[in-house]
Short mmCIF file of C-alpha atoms and ligand atoms in Angstrom, two decimals:
data_model
loop_
_atom_site.label_atom_id
_atom_site.label_comp_id
_atom_site.label_asym_id
_atom_site.label_seq_id
_atom_site.Cartn_x
_atom_site.Cartn_y
_atom_site.Cartn_z
CA MET A 1 150.19 209.61 311.14
CA ALA A 2 151.32 209.03 314.85
CA LYS A 3 148.82 207.06 315.64
CA LYS A 4 149.44 204.71 312.48
CA ASN A 5 152.96 204.64 313.46
CA GLN A 6 151.97 203.13 316.95
CA GLN A 7 149.54 200.55 315.47
CA LYS A 8 152.57 199.12 313.43
CA LYS A 9 154.86 199.33 315.71
CA VAL A 10 152.85 197.45 317.79
CA SER A 11 151.29 194.43 315.56
CA GLY A 12 155.65 194.47 314.59
CA TRP A 13 156.09 193.04 318.64
CA GLU A 14 157.03 189.38 319.15
CA TYR A 15 156.66 187.39 321.52
CA SER A 16 160.53 185.86 322.14
CA PRO A 17 159.91 181.42 321.54
CA SER A 18 159.48 179.48 325.02
CA PRO A 19 159.59 176.52 323.71
CA GLU A 20 158.45 173.21 326.44
CA SER A 21 161.74 171.00 326.39
CA THR A 22 161.01 167.86 325.23
CA SER A 23 164.48 166.83 326.85
CA HIS A 24 162.37 164.42 329.30
CA ILE A 25 160.37 162.77 327.06
CA SER A 26 160.98 159.02 326.47
CA LEU A 27 159.15 157.14 323.39
CA LYS A 28 159.13 154.16 322.65
CA LYS A 29 160.02 153.78 318.56
CA ARG A 30 157.10 150.63 318.83
CA TYR A 31 154.08 150.48 320.78
CA GLN A 32 152.61 146.87 321.89
CA LEU A 33 149.34 146.42 323.08
CA TYR A 34 149.05 146.43 326.54
CA ILE A 35 146.28 143.05 327.51
CA ASN A 36 146.14 140.86 329.83
CA GLY A 37 148.71 143.61 332.17
CA GLU A 38 151.24 142.29 329.68
CA TRP A 39 152.92 144.00 326.43
CA VAL A 40 152.36 141.77 323.84
CA ASN A 41 152.87 142.13 319.78
CA PRO A 42 149.40 142.30 317.40
CA THR A 43 149.19 139.13 316.32
CA GLY A 44 148.76 140.27 312.35
CA GLU A 45 152.48 142.01 313.48
CA ARG A 46 150.95 145.30 311.77
CA TYR A 47 152.38 148.96 312.12
CA PHE A 48 151.13 152.25 311.79
CA PRO A 49 152.98 155.48 312.24
CA SER A 50 151.63 157.93 314.44
CA VAL A 51 152.93 161.22 313.89
CA ASN A 52 153.53 165.05 314.95
CA PRO A 53 150.91 166.82 313.46
CA ALA A 54 153.55 170.15 313.87
CA THR A 55 156.46 168.92 312.21
CA GLU A 56 155.64 165.70 309.95
CA GLU A 57 157.22 163.67 311.72
CA VAL A 58 156.76 159.73 312.84
CA ILE A 59 157.12 160.13 316.38
CA ALA A 60 156.31 156.22 316.87
CA GLU A 61 154.63 152.90 315.78
CA VAL A 62 151.23 151.73 317.01
CA SER A 63 150.54 148.70 316.80
CA TYR A 64 147.37 147.70 314.51
CA ALA A 65 145.15 145.62 316.54
CA ASP A 66 142.43 143.24 314.59
CA GLN A 67 139.63 140.94 315.70
CA THR A 68 141.51 138.14 317.46
CA ASP A 69 143.87 141.14 318.94
CA VAL A 70 140.52 142.33 320.41
CA ASP A 71 139.15 138.85 321.45
CA LYS A 72 141.89 138.12 323.29
CA ALA A 73 141.69 141.44 325.30
CA VAL A 74 137.80 140.70 325.81
CA ILE A 75 138.72 137.65 326.92
CA ALA A 76 141.39 139.11 329.34
CA ALA A 77 138.82 141.91 330.49
CA ARG A 78 136.63 139.14 331.97
CA LYS A 79 138.52 136.90 333.43
CA ALA A 80 139.97 140.19 335.24
CA TYR A 81 135.82 140.70 335.65
CA GLU A 82 135.06 137.46 336.99
CA GLU A 83 137.63 136.38 338.94
CA VAL A 84 139.60 139.71 340.26
CA TRP A 85 137.66 142.97 340.27
CA SER A 86 134.01 142.12 341.52
CA LYS A 87 135.30 140.23 343.74
CA LEU A 88 137.36 142.94 345.26
CA SER A 89 135.89 144.93 348.17
CA SER A 90 134.93 148.74 347.12
CA ALA A 91 137.06 150.31 349.29
CA GLU A 92 139.65 148.44 347.48
CA ARG A 93 138.67 149.28 343.98
CA GLY A 94 138.88 152.77 345.41
CA LYS A 95 142.57 152.80 346.19
CA TYR A 96 144.03 151.96 342.84
CA ILE A 97 141.71 154.40 340.75
CA TYR A 98 142.96 157.64 343.84
CA ARG A 99 146.66 155.72 343.27
CA ILE A 100 146.18 155.90 339.41
CA ALA A 101 145.24 159.23 339.55
CA ARG A 102 148.13 160.73 341.69
CA MET A 103 150.93 158.79 339.46
CA MET A 104 149.21 160.70 336.75
CA GLN A 105 149.44 163.46 338.58
CA GLU A 106 153.23 162.68 339.23
CA ARG A 107 154.12 162.54 335.64
CA ALA A 108 151.51 165.83 334.98
CA ARG A 109 154.35 167.45 332.12
CA GLU A 110 156.07 164.33 331.30
CA LEU A 111 151.25 163.51 329.43
CA ALA A 112 151.23 166.57 328.23
CA VAL A 113 154.11 167.28 326.08
CA ILE A 114 153.52 163.61 324.90
CA GLU A 115 149.43 164.90 324.41
CA THR A 116 151.01 168.42 322.39
CA MET A 117 153.64 166.15 320.21
CA ASP A 118 150.69 163.75 319.18
CA GLY A 119 148.52 165.69 318.64
CA GLY A 120 149.07 169.39 318.08
CA LYS A 121 146.95 171.08 320.55
CA PRO A 122 149.33 173.92 322.13
CA ILE A 123 150.84 172.79 325.65
CA ARG A 124 149.17 175.68 327.41
CA GLU A 125 146.07 173.58 327.32
CA SER A 126 147.50 170.62 327.45
CA ARG A 127 149.00 171.08 330.57
CA ASP A 128 146.35 173.45 332.31
CA ILE A 129 143.77 171.95 330.86
CA ASP A 130 143.76 168.42 329.43
CA VAL A 131 146.19 166.86 331.95
CA PRO A 132 144.32 168.22 335.53
CA LEU A 133 140.85 167.81 333.99
CA ALA A 134 141.99 163.76 332.99
CA CYS A 135 143.64 163.76 337.27
CA ASN A 136 140.52 165.01 338.17
CA HIS A 137 137.90 162.58 336.99
CA PHE A 138 139.61 160.30 338.38
CA PHE A 139 139.80 161.72 341.53
CA TYR A 140 136.56 162.10 341.34
CA TYR A 141 135.58 158.81 339.72
CA ALA A 142 137.43 157.31 342.97
CA GLY A 143 135.86 159.11 345.90
CA TRP A 144 132.29 157.31 344.40
CA ALA A 145 133.35 153.70 344.45
CA ASP A 146 132.63 152.67 347.61
CA LYS A 147 129.61 154.85 347.79
CA LEU A 148 127.91 153.80 345.30
CA GLU A 149 125.09 152.66 348.06
CA TYR A 150 124.57 156.21 348.09
CA ALA A 151 124.57 157.55 345.00
CA PHE A 152 121.63 155.78 344.04
CA PRO A 153 119.41 156.08 346.95
CA ASN A 154 117.15 152.70 347.60
CA ARG A 155 118.66 150.69 344.72
CA LYS A 156 121.16 149.28 344.33
CA ALA A 157 124.37 149.52 342.08
CA LYS A 158 125.68 146.36 340.14
CA PRO A 159 128.68 146.84 337.63
CA LEU A 160 127.95 145.34 333.53
CA GLY A 161 130.38 143.27 333.39
CA VAL A 162 132.88 144.25 330.45
CA VAL A 163 133.03 147.76 329.06
CA GLY A 164 134.28 148.35 325.72
CA GLN A 165 135.13 152.35 324.53
CA ILE A 166 136.30 153.60 321.78
CA ILE A 167 137.34 157.66 321.94
CA PRO A 168 138.10 160.50 319.79
CA TRP A 169 141.28 162.35 318.92
CA ASN A 170 140.06 165.34 320.19
CA PHE A 171 140.70 165.44 323.78
CA PRO A 172 142.33 162.48 323.59
CA LEU A 173 143.86 161.50 327.36
CA LEU A 174 140.84 163.21 328.66
CA MET A 175 138.92 161.13 326.84
CA ALA A 176 140.36 157.60 328.10
CA ALA A 177 139.79 159.13 331.97
CA TRP A 178 135.98 160.41 331.13
CA LYS A 179 135.93 157.02 329.67
CA ILE A 180 138.29 154.39 332.28
CA ALA A 181 137.54 156.01 335.83
CA PRO A 182 134.25 155.39 336.49
CA ALA A 183 134.17 152.81 334.47
CA LEU A 184 136.43 151.27 337.06
CA ALA A 185 134.68 153.17 340.11
CA ALA A 186 131.68 151.60 339.56
CA GLY A 187 133.58 148.31 339.31
CA ASN A 188 133.09 146.96 335.63
CA THR A 189 136.63 146.32 333.48
CA VAL A 190 137.85 147.37 330.06
CA VAL A 191 138.76 147.55 326.14
CA LEU A 192 139.56 150.65 325.52
CA LYS A 193 140.50 152.11 321.58
CA PRO A 194 141.96 155.22 321.04
CA ALA A 195 141.75 157.30 318.27
CA GLU A 196 144.52 156.30 315.25
CA THR A 197 145.63 159.51 315.49
CA THR A 198 146.72 160.23 319.30
CA SER A 199 147.49 156.73 320.56
CA LEU A 200 150.28 157.55 322.58
CA THR A 201 149.33 159.45 325.69
CA ALA A 202 146.33 156.72 326.14
CA LEU A 203 149.33 153.18 326.10
CA LYS A 204 151.80 156.33 328.37
CA LEU A 205 148.15 156.22 330.51
CA ALA A 206 149.12 152.05 330.39
CA GLU A 207 152.45 152.64 331.86
CA ILE A 208 150.76 154.27 334.29
CA ILE A 209 148.02 151.56 335.17
CA HIS A 210 150.46 149.21 334.89
CA ASP A 211 152.78 150.70 337.59
CA SER A 212 150.13 151.30 339.62
CA GLY A 213 149.12 147.47 340.02
CA LEU A 214 146.27 146.87 339.17
CA PRO A 215 145.08 143.89 338.65
CA PRO A 216 146.15 142.56 334.66
CA GLY A 217 143.12 142.27 332.66
CA VAL A 218 141.05 144.81 334.69
CA VAL A 219 142.32 147.75 331.68
CA ASN A 220 143.34 146.86 328.44
CA ILE A 221 144.61 149.11 325.65
CA VAL A 222 144.12 148.18 321.94
CA THR A 223 145.23 150.53 319.23
CA GLY A 224 144.07 150.46 315.70
CA PHE A 225 141.67 152.39 313.12
CA GLY A 226 137.72 151.94 312.71
CA ASP A 227 137.64 147.93 311.98
CA THR A 228 139.37 147.08 315.82
CA GLY A 229 136.85 149.53 316.64
CA ALA A 230 134.50 148.12 315.09
CA ALA A 231 135.53 144.40 316.21
CA ILE A 232 135.05 145.92 319.62
CA VAL A 233 131.98 147.21 319.17
CA ASN A 234 130.15 144.05 317.51
CA HIS A 235 132.25 141.67 320.67
CA LYS A 236 129.61 139.23 321.23
CA ASP A 237 131.14 138.75 325.32
CA ILE A 238 131.18 142.84 325.74
CA ASN A 239 128.46 144.33 328.18
CA LYS A 240 128.72 147.67 326.99
CA ILE A 241 129.70 149.96 324.11
CA ALA A 242 130.41 153.76 324.69
CA PHE A 243 131.16 156.06 321.90
CA THR A 244 132.95 159.31 321.48
CA GLY A 245 133.32 160.45 317.93
CA SER A 246 131.68 161.61 314.28
CA THR A 247 127.68 161.51 314.12
CA ASP A 248 128.47 159.40 310.52
CA VAL A 249 130.43 156.74 313.54
CA GLY A 250 127.81 156.71 315.84
CA LYS A 251 124.85 155.74 313.21
CA ILE A 252 126.45 152.76 312.54
CA ILE A 253 127.50 152.00 316.53
CA GLN A 254 123.74 152.07 317.00
CA ARG A 255 122.28 149.96 314.31
CA ALA A 256 125.39 147.04 315.22
CA VAL A 257 124.06 147.13 318.63
CA ALA A 258 120.35 147.07 318.13
CA GLY A 259 118.54 143.91 318.86
CA THR A 260 121.72 142.59 321.22
CA SER A 261 121.96 143.35 325.22
CA LYS A 262 124.64 145.84 324.72
CA LYS A 263 123.90 149.10 326.76
CA LEU A 264 124.88 152.05 324.70
CA THR A 265 126.06 155.83 325.43
CA LEU A 266 126.98 157.46 322.67
CA GLU A 267 128.58 161.47 322.54
CA LEU A 268 128.75 162.45 318.93
CA GLY A 269 128.76 165.82 316.89
CA GLY A 270 127.86 169.55 317.90
CA LYS A 271 127.07 172.85 315.96
CA SER A 272 127.01 174.52 319.92
CA ALA A 273 124.90 178.33 319.24
CA ASN A 274 126.91 181.34 321.11
CA ILE A 275 124.60 183.60 321.63
CA ILE A 276 125.42 187.13 322.35
CA PHE A 277 122.74 189.34 323.54
CA GLU A 278 122.79 193.46 323.83
CA ASP A 279 123.55 193.94 327.57
CA ALA A 280 125.56 190.97 328.16
CA PRO A 281 129.74 192.67 328.86
CA ILE A 282 130.92 192.39 325.33
CA ASP A 283 135.10 192.64 326.23
CA GLU A 284 133.53 189.54 328.05
CA ALA A 285 132.06 188.21 325.73
CA VAL A 286 134.59 187.97 323.09
CA GLU A 287 136.27 186.18 324.59
CA GLY A 288 133.95 183.85 325.28
CA ILE A 289 133.55 183.56 321.64
CA ILE A 290 137.12 183.16 321.39
CA ASN A 291 137.36 180.29 323.96
CA GLY A 292 134.55 178.84 322.36
CA ILE A 293 135.64 178.20 319.18
CA PHE A 294 139.65 178.62 319.17
CA PHE A 295 139.61 177.14 322.16
CA ASN A 296 142.04 173.33 321.05
CA GLN A 297 141.90 174.82 316.86
CA GLY A 298 138.36 174.44 317.44
CA HIS A 299 138.62 170.23 317.08
CA VAL A 300 135.97 170.62 320.15
CA CYS A 301 132.72 168.61 319.98
CA CYS A 302 131.01 170.63 322.09
CA ALA A 303 132.73 173.78 320.20
CA GLY A 304 130.51 177.29 320.12
CA SER A 305 130.73 177.19 316.46
CA ARG A 306 127.53 178.72 315.64
CA LEU A 307 127.78 182.79 317.21
CA PHE A 308 124.49 185.15 317.18
CA VAL A 309 124.92 188.32 317.79
CA GLN A 310 122.25 190.63 318.68
CA GLU A 311 121.90 193.36 315.78
CA SER A 312 121.95 196.42 317.80
CA VAL A 313 125.68 195.33 318.72
CA ALA A 314 127.25 192.83 315.62
CA ASP A 315 129.40 195.67 314.00
CA LYS A 316 131.06 196.03 317.54
CA VAL A 317 131.43 192.79 318.56
CA ILE A 318 132.98 191.70 315.24
CA ARG A 319 135.04 194.42 314.80
CA LYS A 320 136.66 193.33 318.65
CA LEU A 321 136.98 189.76 316.53
CA LYS A 322 138.38 190.66 313.97
CA HIS A 323 140.87 192.78 316.23
CA ARG A 324 141.24 190.14 319.02
CA ILE A 325 141.96 187.02 316.57
CA SER A 326 144.61 188.86 314.63
CA SER A 327 146.89 188.88 318.30
CA LEU A 328 145.87 185.34 318.39
CA LYS A 329 149.31 183.40 317.90
CA VAL A 330 149.51 180.51 315.89
CA GLY A 331 152.52 178.07 315.28
CA ASP A 332 154.17 175.57 317.43
CA PRO A 333 152.12 174.05 319.77
CA LEU A 334 155.10 173.21 322.03
CA ASP A 335 155.59 176.96 322.15
CA LYS A 336 154.14 178.50 325.46
CA ASN A 337 153.16 181.71 323.58
CA THR A 338 150.92 180.11 321.65
CA ASP A 339 147.50 180.16 320.87
CA ILE A 340 146.61 177.81 318.21
CA GLY A 341 148.23 175.17 317.86
CA ALA A 342 148.57 171.96 314.68
CA ILE A 343 145.44 170.75 313.06
CA ASN A 344 145.45 166.81 314.52
CA SER A 345 145.59 165.59 311.07
CA LYS A 346 145.82 166.20 307.30
CA ALA A 347 142.66 164.95 306.68
CA GLN A 348 141.15 167.24 309.00
CA LEU A 349 143.31 170.21 307.56
CA GLU A 350 141.98 169.08 304.12
CA THR A 351 137.96 168.74 305.36
CA ILE A 352 138.51 172.47 306.80
CA ARG A 353 139.46 173.83 304.10
CA LYS A 354 136.81 172.36 302.51
CA TYR A 355 134.60 173.61 303.97
CA ILE A 356 136.06 177.22 303.85
CA GLU A 357 135.99 176.65 300.08
CA ILE A 358 131.99 176.33 300.53
CA GLY A 359 131.46 179.24 302.79
CA LYS A 360 132.71 181.13 300.14
CA ARG A 361 131.10 179.67 297.21
CA GLU A 362 127.74 180.44 299.62
CA GLY A 363 128.61 184.14 299.40
CA ALA A 364 129.40 184.53 303.76
CA GLU A 365 132.04 187.03 304.35
CA PHE A 366 135.72 185.21 304.59
CA TYR A 367 137.65 186.93 307.25
CA GLN A 368 141.45 185.71 307.85
CA PRO A 369 143.96 187.87 309.97
CA ASP A 370 147.33 187.99 308.65
CA CYS A 371 149.13 186.00 310.59
CA ALA A 372 152.92 184.09 309.91
CA ILE A 373 152.25 180.29 309.62
CA PRO A 374 154.91 177.95 309.88
CA GLY A 375 155.64 176.27 306.26
CA THR A 376 155.71 172.57 307.59
CA GLY A 377 153.08 170.98 309.88
CA TYR A 378 149.01 171.04 309.46
CA PHE A 379 147.97 174.48 310.34
CA CYS A 380 144.79 177.10 309.94
CA PRO A 381 144.28 180.72 310.38
CA PRO A 382 141.10 181.54 312.89
CA THR A 383 138.87 182.81 310.35
CA LEU A 384 135.57 184.01 310.94
CA PHE A 385 132.19 183.57 308.15
CA SER A 386 129.81 186.59 308.46
CA ASN A 387 126.11 186.95 306.66
CA VAL A 388 125.95 183.87 307.09
CA ALA A 389 122.77 181.92 305.90
CA GLN A 390 120.71 179.93 308.43
CA SER A 391 120.17 177.21 305.21
CA SER A 392 124.47 177.33 304.21
CA ILE A 393 126.37 174.45 305.03
CA ILE A 394 128.83 176.19 307.52
CA ALA A 395 126.27 176.70 309.56
CA GLN A 396 124.36 173.81 309.39
CA GLU A 397 128.13 170.90 309.50
CA GLU A 398 130.33 170.52 311.87
CA ILE A 399 133.84 171.30 310.55
CA PHE A 400 135.73 170.46 313.67
CA GLY A 401 137.74 173.57 313.45
CA PRO A 402 138.39 176.85 313.54
CA VAL A 403 136.64 178.24 311.83
CA LEU A 404 133.46 180.51 313.09
CA THR A 405 130.54 181.15 311.37
CA ILE A 406 128.26 184.84 312.57
CA GLN A 407 124.84 185.71 311.87
CA THR A 408 122.65 188.07 313.23
CA PHE A 409 119.12 188.75 315.56
CA ARG A 410 116.74 190.66 316.60
CA THR A 411 114.60 188.71 319.44
CA VAL A 412 114.61 186.15 322.38
CA ASP A 413 111.92 184.30 319.86
CA GLU A 414 113.88 184.50 316.70
CA VAL A 415 117.08 183.28 318.32
CA LEU A 416 115.80 180.50 320.07
CA GLN A 417 114.71 179.53 316.34
CA LYS A 418 117.75 179.76 314.54
CA ALA A 419 120.02 177.98 317.36
CA ASN A 420 117.53 174.77 317.88
CA ASN A 421 117.53 174.79 314.61
CA THR A 422 120.13 172.11 314.22
CA PRO A 423 120.44 168.33 313.89
CA TYR A 424 122.38 168.03 316.53
CA GLY A 425 122.44 169.19 320.51
CA LEU A 426 125.21 169.63 322.47
CA ALA A 427 125.94 172.76 323.77
CA ALA A 428 125.01 176.35 323.63
CA GLY A 429 126.53 179.81 325.13
CA VAL A 430 124.25 182.64 326.30
CA TRP A 431 125.49 186.35 327.37
CA THR A 432 124.00 188.65 328.76
CA ASP A 433 123.58 190.56 332.28
CA LYS A 434 119.93 189.97 332.35
CA GLY A 435 118.90 186.96 335.33
CA SER A 436 115.72 185.84 334.42
CA ARG A 437 117.09 185.73 330.38
CA ILE A 438 119.57 183.40 331.09
CA PHE A 439 116.93 181.24 332.45
CA ASN A 440 114.31 181.36 329.63
CA LEU A 441 116.48 180.74 327.66
CA THR A 442 118.32 177.61 329.23
CA THR A 443 115.47 176.04 329.55
CA LYS A 444 113.97 175.97 325.60
CA LEU A 445 117.73 175.42 323.45
CA ARG A 446 117.63 171.73 323.03
CA ALA A 447 121.20 171.16 324.35
CA GLY A 448 122.95 169.12 327.36
CA VAL A 449 124.91 171.88 328.35
CA VAL A 450 124.45 175.87 328.30
CA TRP A 451 126.94 177.89 329.69
CA ALA A 452 126.02 181.59 331.20
CA ASN A 453 128.19 184.06 330.48
CA THR A 454 131.31 181.94 329.93
CA TYR A 455 131.81 178.91 327.63
CA ASN A 456 134.02 175.62 327.30
CA LYS A 457 134.02 174.66 331.28
CA PHE A 458 134.13 171.78 332.52
CA ASP A 459 134.08 169.69 335.66
CA PRO A 460 134.66 166.09 336.45
CA ALA A 461 131.28 166.35 339.05
CA SER A 462 128.97 167.82 336.12
CA PRO A 463 127.17 166.43 333.27
CA PHE A 464 127.98 166.18 329.93
CA GLY A 465 126.14 165.13 327.02
CA GLY A 466 123.48 165.52 324.55
CA TYR A 467 120.31 165.13 322.32
CA LYS A 468 119.36 164.28 319.58
CA GLU A 469 121.85 163.64 316.23
CA SER A 470 125.25 164.71 319.01
CA GLY A 471 124.13 161.05 321.15
CA PHE A 472 122.25 160.07 324.39
CA GLY A 473 124.42 159.38 327.67
CA ARG A 474 125.72 161.68 329.88
CA GLU A 475 129.66 161.43 331.23
CA GLY A 476 130.16 162.45 334.19
CA GLY A 477 128.87 163.41 337.66
CA LEU A 478 126.41 160.91 339.11
CA HIS A 479 124.62 160.69 335.74
CA GLY A 480 128.36 159.48 334.17
CA LEU A 481 128.49 156.89 336.44
CA GLU A 482 124.84 155.31 336.20
CA ALA A 483 125.64 154.45 332.40
CA TYR A 484 128.16 152.00 334.00
CA VAL A 485 125.55 150.64 336.53
CA LYS A 486 122.72 148.12 336.82
CA LEU A 487 120.13 149.33 339.14
CA SER A 488 117.17 147.25 340.31
P1 NAI B 1 135.68 159.01 313.31
O1 NAI B 1 133.95 158.94 314.51
O2 NAI B 1 135.55 158.13 312.17
O3 NAI B 1 137.15 158.55 314.87
C1 NAI B 1 136.29 158.38 316.36
C2 NAI B 1 137.08 157.14 316.65
O4 NAI B 1 136.16 155.96 316.38
C3 NAI B 1 138.51 156.57 316.27
O5 NAI B 1 138.65 156.32 317.58
C4 NAI B 1 138.15 155.49 314.77
O6 NAI B 1 139.22 154.67 315.28
C5 NAI B 1 137.20 154.54 315.69
N1 NAI B 1 135.54 154.28 314.90
C6 NAI B 1 136.15 154.90 313.21
N2 NAI B 1 134.68 153.63 312.89
C7 NAI B 1 134.56 152.75 313.42
C8 NAI B 1 133.67 151.85 313.73
N3 NAI B 1 133.41 151.75 312.38
N4 NAI B 1 133.27 150.66 314.42
C9 NAI B 1 134.29 151.70 315.25
N5 NAI B 1 135.31 152.45 316.20
C10 NAI B 1 134.94 153.24 314.84
O7 NAI B 1 135.85 160.24 313.09
P2 NAI B 1 137.63 160.76 312.36
O8 NAI B 1 137.01 160.31 311.07
O9 NAI B 1 138.47 161.01 313.12
O10 NAI B 1 136.40 162.64 311.68
C11 NAI B 1 135.65 162.73 310.55
C12 NAI B 1 135.14 163.74 311.43
O11 NAI B 1 134.08 163.69 313.23
C13 NAI B 1 135.60 165.49 311.89
O12 NAI B 1 136.09 166.31 310.85
C14 NAI B 1 134.57 165.91 312.96
O13 NAI B 1 133.70 166.81 312.71
C15 NAI B 1 134.06 164.66 313.78
N6 NAI B 1 133.84 163.99 314.90
C16 NAI B 1 134.16 164.32 315.68
C17 NAI B 1 134.23 164.64 317.45
C18 NAI B 1 133.30 164.54 318.78
O14 NAI B 1 134.00 164.77 319.68
N7 NAI B 1 132.07 165.32 318.64
C19 NAI B 1 135.51 163.19 317.50
C20 NAI B 1 136.22 163.02 316.16
C21 NAI B 1 135.46 163.68 315.21
MG1 MG B 2 148.93 161.45 316.24
#
């Protein structure tokens, strides 16, 4: 009885609200396109709203670029490439990139708050992960700018020219940094399109780039929808396309680029396995599972969305997991205590709900903790499905939300078969005390990144990318630089 009372008290205990201030944020009512170092209206004078998914309020209007606007951006990028950027010494190029990195650091708080308002991710993550990592990407590649001859020994690295870059909504500023920093360091000029639900931090980055004095046309930011992206992909005067987003759109882009001289890198979806062996440090593994699937509401291409637990510890792991997710705080993304923020868009929330219904219909065991969810905004509680069949749709398709499928295994061979039995191959996690087992699995798991006793660790110096339908090409590190040069 005493124990019961105590538990009740604990579950009734609440954090006081701790919202990050937005008073220092200035957003324009309406954003223009950033082309040739200037803010210009879209030719068609069309605009679309950018919504805060936690409040459903429109926080700014964004320009909808069409073919003509993309054309202008490519012409500006070509001119800047021919006349300025490719003529500049590599050390000078590096200085500009360093300056952008430092100015981003100076405006880190503003960037973090806008990232959270526009995309719904918890401020804790945008402040501690997205923005610092984005700055670090610029710092890292700034360092390579004047060292290209050492980066690829005995080979000559030349820029490609104008690169078109299309990014998704899950890490808006970070993806812009992953794309722009190596492209500039290698001497290319850029036309970048942010995702339609999260354009604002890329536009803030355009302001920073402008203030840095980067020559006009070296970076152009055009906002819009899929057809704006397609205009970039199909533009005849672009030398390379870099895309991060869904596998479906990746396939369209690959077909569009086939037979042209455009270089292509694709970073697509995933359905990554997080594997827990019985000798793993269980409490740490539980934290790793939480981080693997609930980080950024599960809107992570490398999310550890398929959990494999060795049968002997399955009950224990699932019990601890249920206990742990009952203390996750779902709600206001601007609150510093929030663990799970808002789902990025209404459309994505509908997709996630559709998959949850499919999971229930398929007969998997469904679990959501009793947690309070705000009345407005797009929210989804952390969700577990156990007893999931390998063939089940929720174990095969990318859900891109806070939904984890749980399967068990007995032997190494069995888990390898199950983990690799997916069209994707982006990432994996292995939790075990045994070093030899880690080495055995890391060589046999068909995944671009394999984490051992950790998950979702990123570093600008470390290459990231996939196999199979997760795409090809690497971002980060020297590999990421290679994607932006011609070697001879
Ligand atoms: P998406 O792939 O349509 O969007 C990504 C970017 O591509 C956006 O900037 C979009 O405007 C652009 N785009 C769309 N169609 C295009 C086209 N034909 N040509 C050129 N660019 C185009 O992703 P969406 O529709 O926002 O999300 C759908 C699903 O895709 C999600 O539920 C998720 O499963 C997956 N996804 C995966 C991502 C990853 O990083 N693995 C990122 C975003 C979405
Ligand atoms: Mg938005």
